[in-house]
XYZ file of C-alpha atoms in Angstrom:
474
model
C 0.000 0.000 0.000
C 1.178 3.544 -0.751
C 2.452 5.389 2.324
C 0.268 8.174 3.756
C 0.889 11.725 2.648
C 3.543 13.380 4.818
C 5.426 16.606 5.327
C 9.026 16.864 6.602
C 10.671 20.070 7.818
C 14.151 19.984 6.283
C 14.984 23.642 6.911
C 13.529 26.739 8.508
C 12.672 24.675 11.617
C 14.298 25.932 14.801
C 15.992 28.651 12.766
C 15.155 31.651 10.614
C 16.916 30.436 7.499
C 17.266 27.570 5.030
C 13.525 27.097 4.423
C 12.735 23.686 2.924
C 9.606 21.572 3.502
C 9.271 18.202 1.769
C 5.787 16.926 0.921
C 5.549 13.270 -0.122
C 2.348 12.029 -1.771
C 1.727 8.841 -3.713
C 5.446 8.254 -4.144
C 5.997 11.772 -5.524
C 8.136 14.390 -3.758
C 7.452 18.121 -3.733
C 9.793 20.595 -2.009
C 8.241 23.865 -0.852
C 11.079 26.411 -0.887
C 14.723 25.538 -1.355
C 16.570 27.977 0.850
C 20.198 28.484 1.740
C 21.238 28.351 5.398
C 22.835 31.628 6.479
C 24.215 32.906 9.782
C 26.382 30.919 12.156
C 29.079 28.542 10.938
C 27.010 25.622 12.264
C 24.050 26.729 10.138
C 26.149 27.351 7.025
C 27.668 23.890 7.344
C 24.193 22.450 6.853
C 24.365 23.641 3.238
C 27.086 21.023 2.724
C 25.297 18.186 4.513
C 23.480 15.675 2.295
C 19.705 15.961 2.259
C 17.800 13.008 3.729
C 16.209 12.546 0.300
C 18.182 12.205 -2.922
C 17.814 15.410 -4.971
C 17.321 13.334 -8.131
C 14.271 11.810 -6.430
C 12.543 15.183 -5.932
C 9.942 15.753 -8.643
C 9.217 19.470 -8.234
C 10.042 22.558 -6.184
C 7.692 25.422 -5.328
C 9.251 28.782 -4.461
C 7.474 31.306 -2.262
C 9.830 34.147 -3.235
C 13.309 35.096 -4.413
C 15.277 35.709 -1.211
C 18.319 33.447 -0.750
C 16.978 31.778 2.391
C 14.053 30.515 0.298
C 15.582 29.890 -3.143
C 19.373 29.979 -2.737
C 19.962 26.228 -2.376
C 18.373 25.482 -5.756
C 21.672 25.432 -7.750
C 23.143 23.045 -5.158
C 20.094 20.810 -5.592
C 20.648 20.861 -9.359
C 24.358 20.137 -8.884
C 23.339 16.993 -6.982
C 21.004 15.683 -9.683
C 17.671 17.509 -9.442
C 16.134 18.276 -12.846
C 12.429 18.629 -12.065
C 10.005 21.535 -12.289
C 10.488 24.740 -10.278
C 7.167 26.549 -9.916
C 7.018 30.245 -9.012
C 5.404 33.557 -9.904
C 6.604 35.764 -12.754
C 8.149 38.249 -10.312
C 9.978 35.495 -8.478
C 11.302 34.040 -11.732
C 12.809 37.406 -12.712
C 14.283 38.155 -9.310
C 15.462 34.604 -8.572
C 17.502 34.612 -11.775
C 19.294 37.748 -10.552
C 19.748 36.418 -7.018
C 21.043 32.987 -8.033
C 23.543 34.350 -10.559
C 24.881 36.762 -7.962
C 25.023 34.079 -5.271
C 26.985 31.721 -7.526
C 29.386 34.491 -8.543
C 29.990 35.433 -4.905
C 30.468 31.791 -3.914
C 33.138 31.373 -6.566
C 34.840 34.672 -5.628
C 34.841 33.864 -1.909
C 36.321 30.410 -2.522
C 39.019 31.963 -4.717
C 39.748 34.750 -2.200
C 39.952 32.200 0.599
C 42.495 30.179 -1.362
C 44.594 33.230 -2.192
C 44.261 34.891 1.211
C 44.737 31.720 3.210
C 41.836 32.468 5.595
C 39.981 29.202 4.991
C 40.472 26.089 7.087
C 40.460 24.078 3.854
C 43.558 23.765 1.712
C 41.529 24.078 -1.494
C 38.156 25.696 -0.642
C 35.430 25.119 -3.219
C 32.121 26.936 -3.805
C 28.850 25.232 -2.852
C 27.850 25.742 -6.478
C 29.062 27.699 -9.470
C 27.593 29.899 -12.184
C 26.915 26.927 -14.464
C 24.806 25.316 -11.726
C 22.895 28.580 -11.286
C 22.131 28.779 -15.013
C 20.820 25.192 -14.997
C 18.581 26.039 -12.038
C 17.273 29.202 -13.703
C 16.399 27.211 -16.827
C 14.039 25.092 -14.700
C 11.939 28.048 -13.459
C 8.321 27.718 -14.570
C 5.888 30.604 -14.080
C 2.534 29.923 -12.433
C 0.047 32.740 -13.176
C -1.789 34.234 -10.203
C -5.122 32.497 -9.470
C -4.193 29.696 -11.847
C -3.759 26.354 -10.027
C -1.194 23.967 -11.506
C -0.781 20.235 -10.884
C 2.794 20.113 -9.607
C 2.939 16.323 -9.328
C 0.141 13.791 -9.771
C -2.520 14.400 -7.126
C -0.990 17.654 -5.836
C -2.263 21.025 -7.082
C -0.451 24.282 -6.235
C -1.510 27.916 -6.473
C 0.466 31.030 -5.569
C -1.572 33.983 -4.208
C 0.474 37.110 -3.333
C 2.116 37.462 0.090
C 3.003 41.191 0.004
C 6.602 40.612 1.174
C 8.641 41.391 -1.955
C 7.774 41.639 -5.632
C 6.415 38.246 -6.746
C 6.253 36.802 -3.227
C 3.531 34.195 -2.753
C 1.768 32.082 -0.142
C 1.901 28.571 -1.653
C -1.390 26.698 -1.277
C -1.060 22.940 -1.790
C -4.140 20.747 -2.352
C -3.548 17.023 -2.001
C -5.943 14.335 -3.228
C -5.936 11.901 -0.337
C -5.946 8.181 -0.989
C -6.638 4.923 0.880
C -3.528 5.293 3.036
C -4.625 8.684 4.344
C -6.905 9.423 7.282
C -9.618 11.226 5.334
C -11.370 10.951 1.990
C -11.149 13.891 -0.380
C -8.527 16.641 -0.560
C -6.327 18.032 2.196
C -5.114 21.631 2.002
C -1.757 22.821 3.327
C -1.100 26.569 3.096
C 2.325 28.156 3.559
C 2.655 31.800 4.514
C 6.098 32.064 2.941
C 7.467 35.337 4.275
C 4.396 37.382 5.095
C 4.437 41.055 4.185
C 3.521 44.036 6.344
C 0.222 45.842 5.763
C 2.049 49.133 5.211
C 4.575 48.141 2.532
C 4.998 51.301 0.430
C 4.958 49.471 -2.913
C 3.045 46.218 -2.383
C -0.540 45.483 -1.443
C -0.970 43.574 1.829
C -1.514 39.817 1.699
C -5.041 38.493 1.496
C -6.425 36.153 4.172
C -5.201 32.572 4.406
C -7.305 29.992 2.597
C -9.454 27.421 4.383
C -6.694 24.948 5.206
C -6.209 21.762 7.196
C -2.660 22.819 8.071
C -1.008 26.222 8.057
C 2.787 26.547 7.915
C 3.552 30.062 9.108
C 6.752 32.101 9.437
C 7.712 33.482 12.860
C 10.702 35.728 12.083
C 9.326 38.503 14.299
C 7.107 36.239 16.355
C 8.255 37.751 19.658
C 8.162 41.460 18.851
C 6.259 44.380 17.373
C 7.653 46.755 14.774
C 7.665 50.485 15.488
C 5.132 52.550 13.616
C 6.375 53.371 10.098
C 8.437 56.567 10.216
C 11.421 58.076 8.460
C 12.372 60.292 11.419
C 15.183 58.046 12.676
C 16.558 57.666 9.148
C 16.516 61.447 8.706
C 18.319 61.929 12.026
C 21.018 59.439 11.028
C 21.570 61.150 7.672
C 21.821 64.609 9.265
C 24.201 63.475 12.046
C 26.493 61.726 9.590
C 26.551 64.633 7.161
C 27.353 67.035 10.016
C 30.396 64.876 10.860
C 31.492 64.833 7.181
C 30.992 61.084 7.380
C 29.659 58.292 5.211
C 26.358 56.517 5.855
C 26.719 52.906 4.734
C 23.566 50.807 4.519
C 23.957 47.019 4.228
C 20.688 46.406 2.393
C 19.140 43.298 0.917
C 19.387 43.827 -2.813
C 15.808 42.738 -3.457
C 13.051 45.000 -2.076
C 14.889 46.479 0.934
C 17.004 48.609 -1.378
C 13.853 49.871 -3.114
C 12.125 50.669 0.185
C 15.149 52.595 1.516
C 15.528 54.490 -1.767
C 11.862 55.520 -1.609
C 12.363 56.906 1.902
C 15.598 58.731 1.014
C 14.017 60.206 -2.106
C 11.060 61.539 -0.093
C 13.368 63.040 2.556
C 15.664 64.710 0.031
C 12.853 66.078 -2.130
C 11.193 67.575 0.951
C 14.431 69.135 2.203
C 14.264 67.183 5.476
C 17.839 66.022 4.857
C 20.606 67.381 2.627
C 20.733 65.996 -0.907
C 23.825 63.816 -0.711
C 25.174 61.523 -3.407
C 23.482 58.128 -2.987
C 25.565 55.281 -4.408
C 23.843 52.033 -5.254
C 26.800 49.666 -5.074
C 25.479 46.243 -5.942
C 25.048 44.791 -9.426
C 22.267 42.611 -8.026
C 20.466 45.583 -6.467
C 20.752 47.535 -9.711
C 19.265 44.612 -11.629
C 16.465 44.209 -9.049
C 15.699 47.939 -9.196
C 15.276 47.604 -12.947
C 12.771 44.763 -12.392
C 10.810 46.867 -9.885
C 10.713 49.831 -12.262
C 9.497 47.596 -15.085
C 6.830 46.049 -12.841
C 5.552 49.513 -11.839
C 5.524 50.609 -15.479
C 3.567 47.490 -16.458
C 1.165 47.800 -13.508
C 1.968 44.254 -12.370
C -0.364 42.529 -9.932
C 0.155 42.986 -6.212
C 1.446 46.576 -6.514
C -0.161 49.584 -4.873
C -1.973 51.783 -7.414
C -0.331 55.031 -6.205
C 3.267 54.222 -7.214
C 2.003 52.689 -10.472
C 0.166 55.918 -11.297
C 3.263 57.968 -10.397
C 5.409 56.012 -12.834
C 2.797 56.310 -15.589
C 2.863 60.086 -14.994
C 6.621 60.121 -15.595
C 7.693 60.353 -11.950
C 10.518 58.101 -10.713
C 9.798 57.386 -7.015
C 13.332 56.023 -6.495
C 15.216 59.122 -7.688
C 16.921 60.842 -4.758
C 18.243 63.804 -6.742
C 21.795 62.476 -6.952
C 21.471 58.715 -7.396
C 24.654 57.137 -8.734
C 25.444 53.604 -9.868
C 28.614 51.745 -8.927
C 28.759 48.850 -11.338
C 32.398 47.868 -11.645
C 34.712 46.572 -8.946
C 36.899 49.657 -9.475
C 33.946 52.000 -8.860
C 33.095 50.049 -5.728
C 36.658 50.199 -4.402
C 36.697 53.979 -4.727
C 33.783 54.102 -2.291
C 35.965 52.643 0.455
C 37.341 56.189 0.801
C 34.816 58.482 -0.899
C 36.371 61.715 0.421
C 33.097 63.574 1.108
C 29.736 62.875 2.786
C 27.583 60.394 0.918
C 25.273 57.416 1.346
C 26.224 53.930 0.161
C 23.609 51.196 -0.263
C 25.331 47.861 -0.792
C 24.549 44.177 -0.308
C 24.387 41.980 1.658
C 21.734 42.963 4.166
C 23.284 41.102 7.114
C 26.839 42.147 6.160
C 27.655 38.480 5.653
C 29.124 38.830 2.163
C 29.276 40.955 -0.955
C 30.718 44.404 -1.566
C 29.446 45.918 1.673
C 31.933 43.811 3.643
C 34.834 45.650 1.967
C 33.194 49.003 2.740
C 32.764 48.034 6.396
C 36.412 47.013 6.660
C 37.407 50.545 5.609
C 34.618 52.622 7.168
C 33.959 50.992 10.565
C 37.163 52.328 12.205
C 36.198 55.988 11.535
C 33.953 57.699 14.136
C 32.548 60.083 11.537
C 30.755 57.270 9.738
C 27.455 55.502 10.405
C 26.330 51.952 9.665
C 22.562 51.761 9.238
C 21.039 48.268 9.564
C 17.559 48.125 8.063
C 16.568 44.465 8.158
C 16.543 41.293 10.207
C 20.021 40.330 11.403
C 20.323 36.580 11.946
C 22.362 35.083 14.759
C 25.976 34.624 13.725
C 26.061 37.396 11.108
C 28.211 40.534 11.246
C 25.022 42.565 11.205
C 23.811 40.854 14.366
C 27.191 41.417 16.030
C 27.018 45.126 15.183
C 23.450 45.415 16.506
C 24.549 43.780 19.762
C 27.363 46.300 20.270
C 30.459 44.479 19.030
C 33.612 46.535 19.508
C 35.334 44.679 16.679
C 34.264 42.331 13.905
C 36.249 39.816 11.906
C 36.453 40.513 8.179
C 38.504 38.369 5.794
C 40.492 36.833 8.622
C 41.353 40.110 10.385
C 39.679 41.996 13.235
C 38.370 45.470 12.431
C 37.598 47.966 15.240
C 34.035 49.320 15.370
C 34.196 53.060 16.024
C 31.505 54.161 13.577
C 28.012 54.822 14.897
C 25.694 51.813 14.446
C 21.949 52.383 14.022
C 19.353 49.607 13.659
C 15.916 50.484 12.272
C 13.111 47.908 12.370
C 10.870 50.452 10.635
C 12.151 49.184 7.293
C 11.373 45.517 7.864
C 9.083 44.014 5.233
C 8.258 41.026 7.449
C 4.973 40.906 9.320
C 5.472 41.287 13.069
C 3.734 39.192 15.729
C 0.564 41.317 15.758
C 0.408 41.319 11.952
C 0.689 37.518 11.846
C -2.015 37.066 14.508
C -4.333 39.421 12.627
C -3.703 37.467 9.426
C -4.428 34.157 11.136
C -7.663 35.566 12.633
C -8.859 36.302 9.098
C -8.753 32.584 8.231
C -12.181 31.312 7.122
C -11.841 28.360 9.480
C -9.581 26.933 12.150
C -6.906 24.594 10.799
C -6.239 21.247 12.419
C -2.727 22.462 13.222
C -0.642 25.608 12.774
C 3.096 24.989 12.377
C 5.407 27.872 13.312
C 8.614 27.853 11.248
C 11.276 30.236 9.941
C 12.033 31.818 13.280
C 14.638 31.600 15.998
C 13.508 29.300 18.845
C 12.296 32.034 21.217
C 10.396 33.852 18.467
C 8.671 30.702 17.235
C 7.799 29.543 20.762
C 6.425 32.960 21.723
C 4.221 33.125 18.642
C 3.005 29.550 19.154
C 1.972 30.436 22.708
C 0.017 33.443 21.427
C -1.722 31.346 18.774
C -2.832 28.898 21.473
C -3.876 31.583 23.960
C -5.535 34.076 21.617
C -6.982 31.831 18.899
C -7.349 28.543 20.758
C -5.648 26.672 17.930
C -3.272 23.736 18.017
C 0.124 25.379 17.450
C 3.335 23.411 17.003
C 6.982 24.424 16.560
C 8.362 21.510 14.513
C 11.806 20.083 15.171
C 14.403 20.065 12.377
C 13.811 16.952 10.301
C 10.437 16.220 11.943
C 7.929 14.346 9.766
C 4.154 14.767 10.166
C 1.151 13.291 8.373
C -0.968 15.522 6.168
C -3.873 13.470 4.854
């Protein structure tokens, strides 16, 4: 007899990264998200550990969105033999191609730099995957139109309603036709929040309510806290203080969406005269490519976007233009920003200061008290960004310790993740109570706190799954 339908939490359980959930039905295997582990060395090592299921035996992957912790393991999966379907929205397909190419390029560069610089423990460090693997993964991306269910594998239908987190982000809804081995006749519905957006995202419409589901798999990134009310006051203060010191404001920003949100805020502040119009350098090829995708989506009036910014673009107004927006495309242009010589603002990836060009800027700019580092997103445990938020007096960069004398400012106002109250409000809008609500993609305290609130305030069964835990679905 065929085994009952099951779900196994391969990543994003007990941690805020590496999201991967394996659904097995009728001998077919569907992976919901295929994220890269980021953060501590122990977490990153999991990227090199073999999966408990052979990648060649996975039939399809569904992506909720294009951030690395949800799609970044895909080239490694391909490298190990996966050649199935990868279902996603149009926005995710465009952005994931940018993200995966950049990730592969950085992986190759970091392995090469480690060999040359001698700061790896391995005698011949190798990348997790290379650019050829990324191209093979990108070739597998298959667009699922909004409100258009697709049979991902036999007996499993997937649809991708918008999640309001980043452009193209979705809440995968999986409908499984249960069979004799399952507990119930008829279909079972499992809905995944993906990363849930905030109601006040300046570009994206908020997510709709969850569907009527038997199981909900819900993120808990900010499950133990509330975001401050949206405001640009703290950003304006940081810009003015830094300019008054003749310093540089460096913003480690996620290249996809966070860069756009920060640019919108800076443009508003500079146009209004609330802060001086400084040169704003966008120093990330990936961020520049993502900005182009956002501009094209606004011009086309893509689904899930707020009508105001769409109308602005159609009227010939560029909401991202700060007045002196400059592009740093080449490595030489980027290197010049290590010592820019006059006050300016640098937006550069990565958002947790764990890699990319911003790491070189931090190595040069952190020792100078005139400068400011502005952290505008979630900083996972084990990242340089988290160390800076927690008051580190020095950080290790490329094998050497760098003193932290620059001012460090952390602003949760720019998070595009739902906070605990947002998630509870979203769950309350569910048309019916699920049999179980699984809290994933959060650090242990955040997930446990949110689970307790779900039990106390909604009266639901709420579970924080263990890494590798398998549960029945049908």
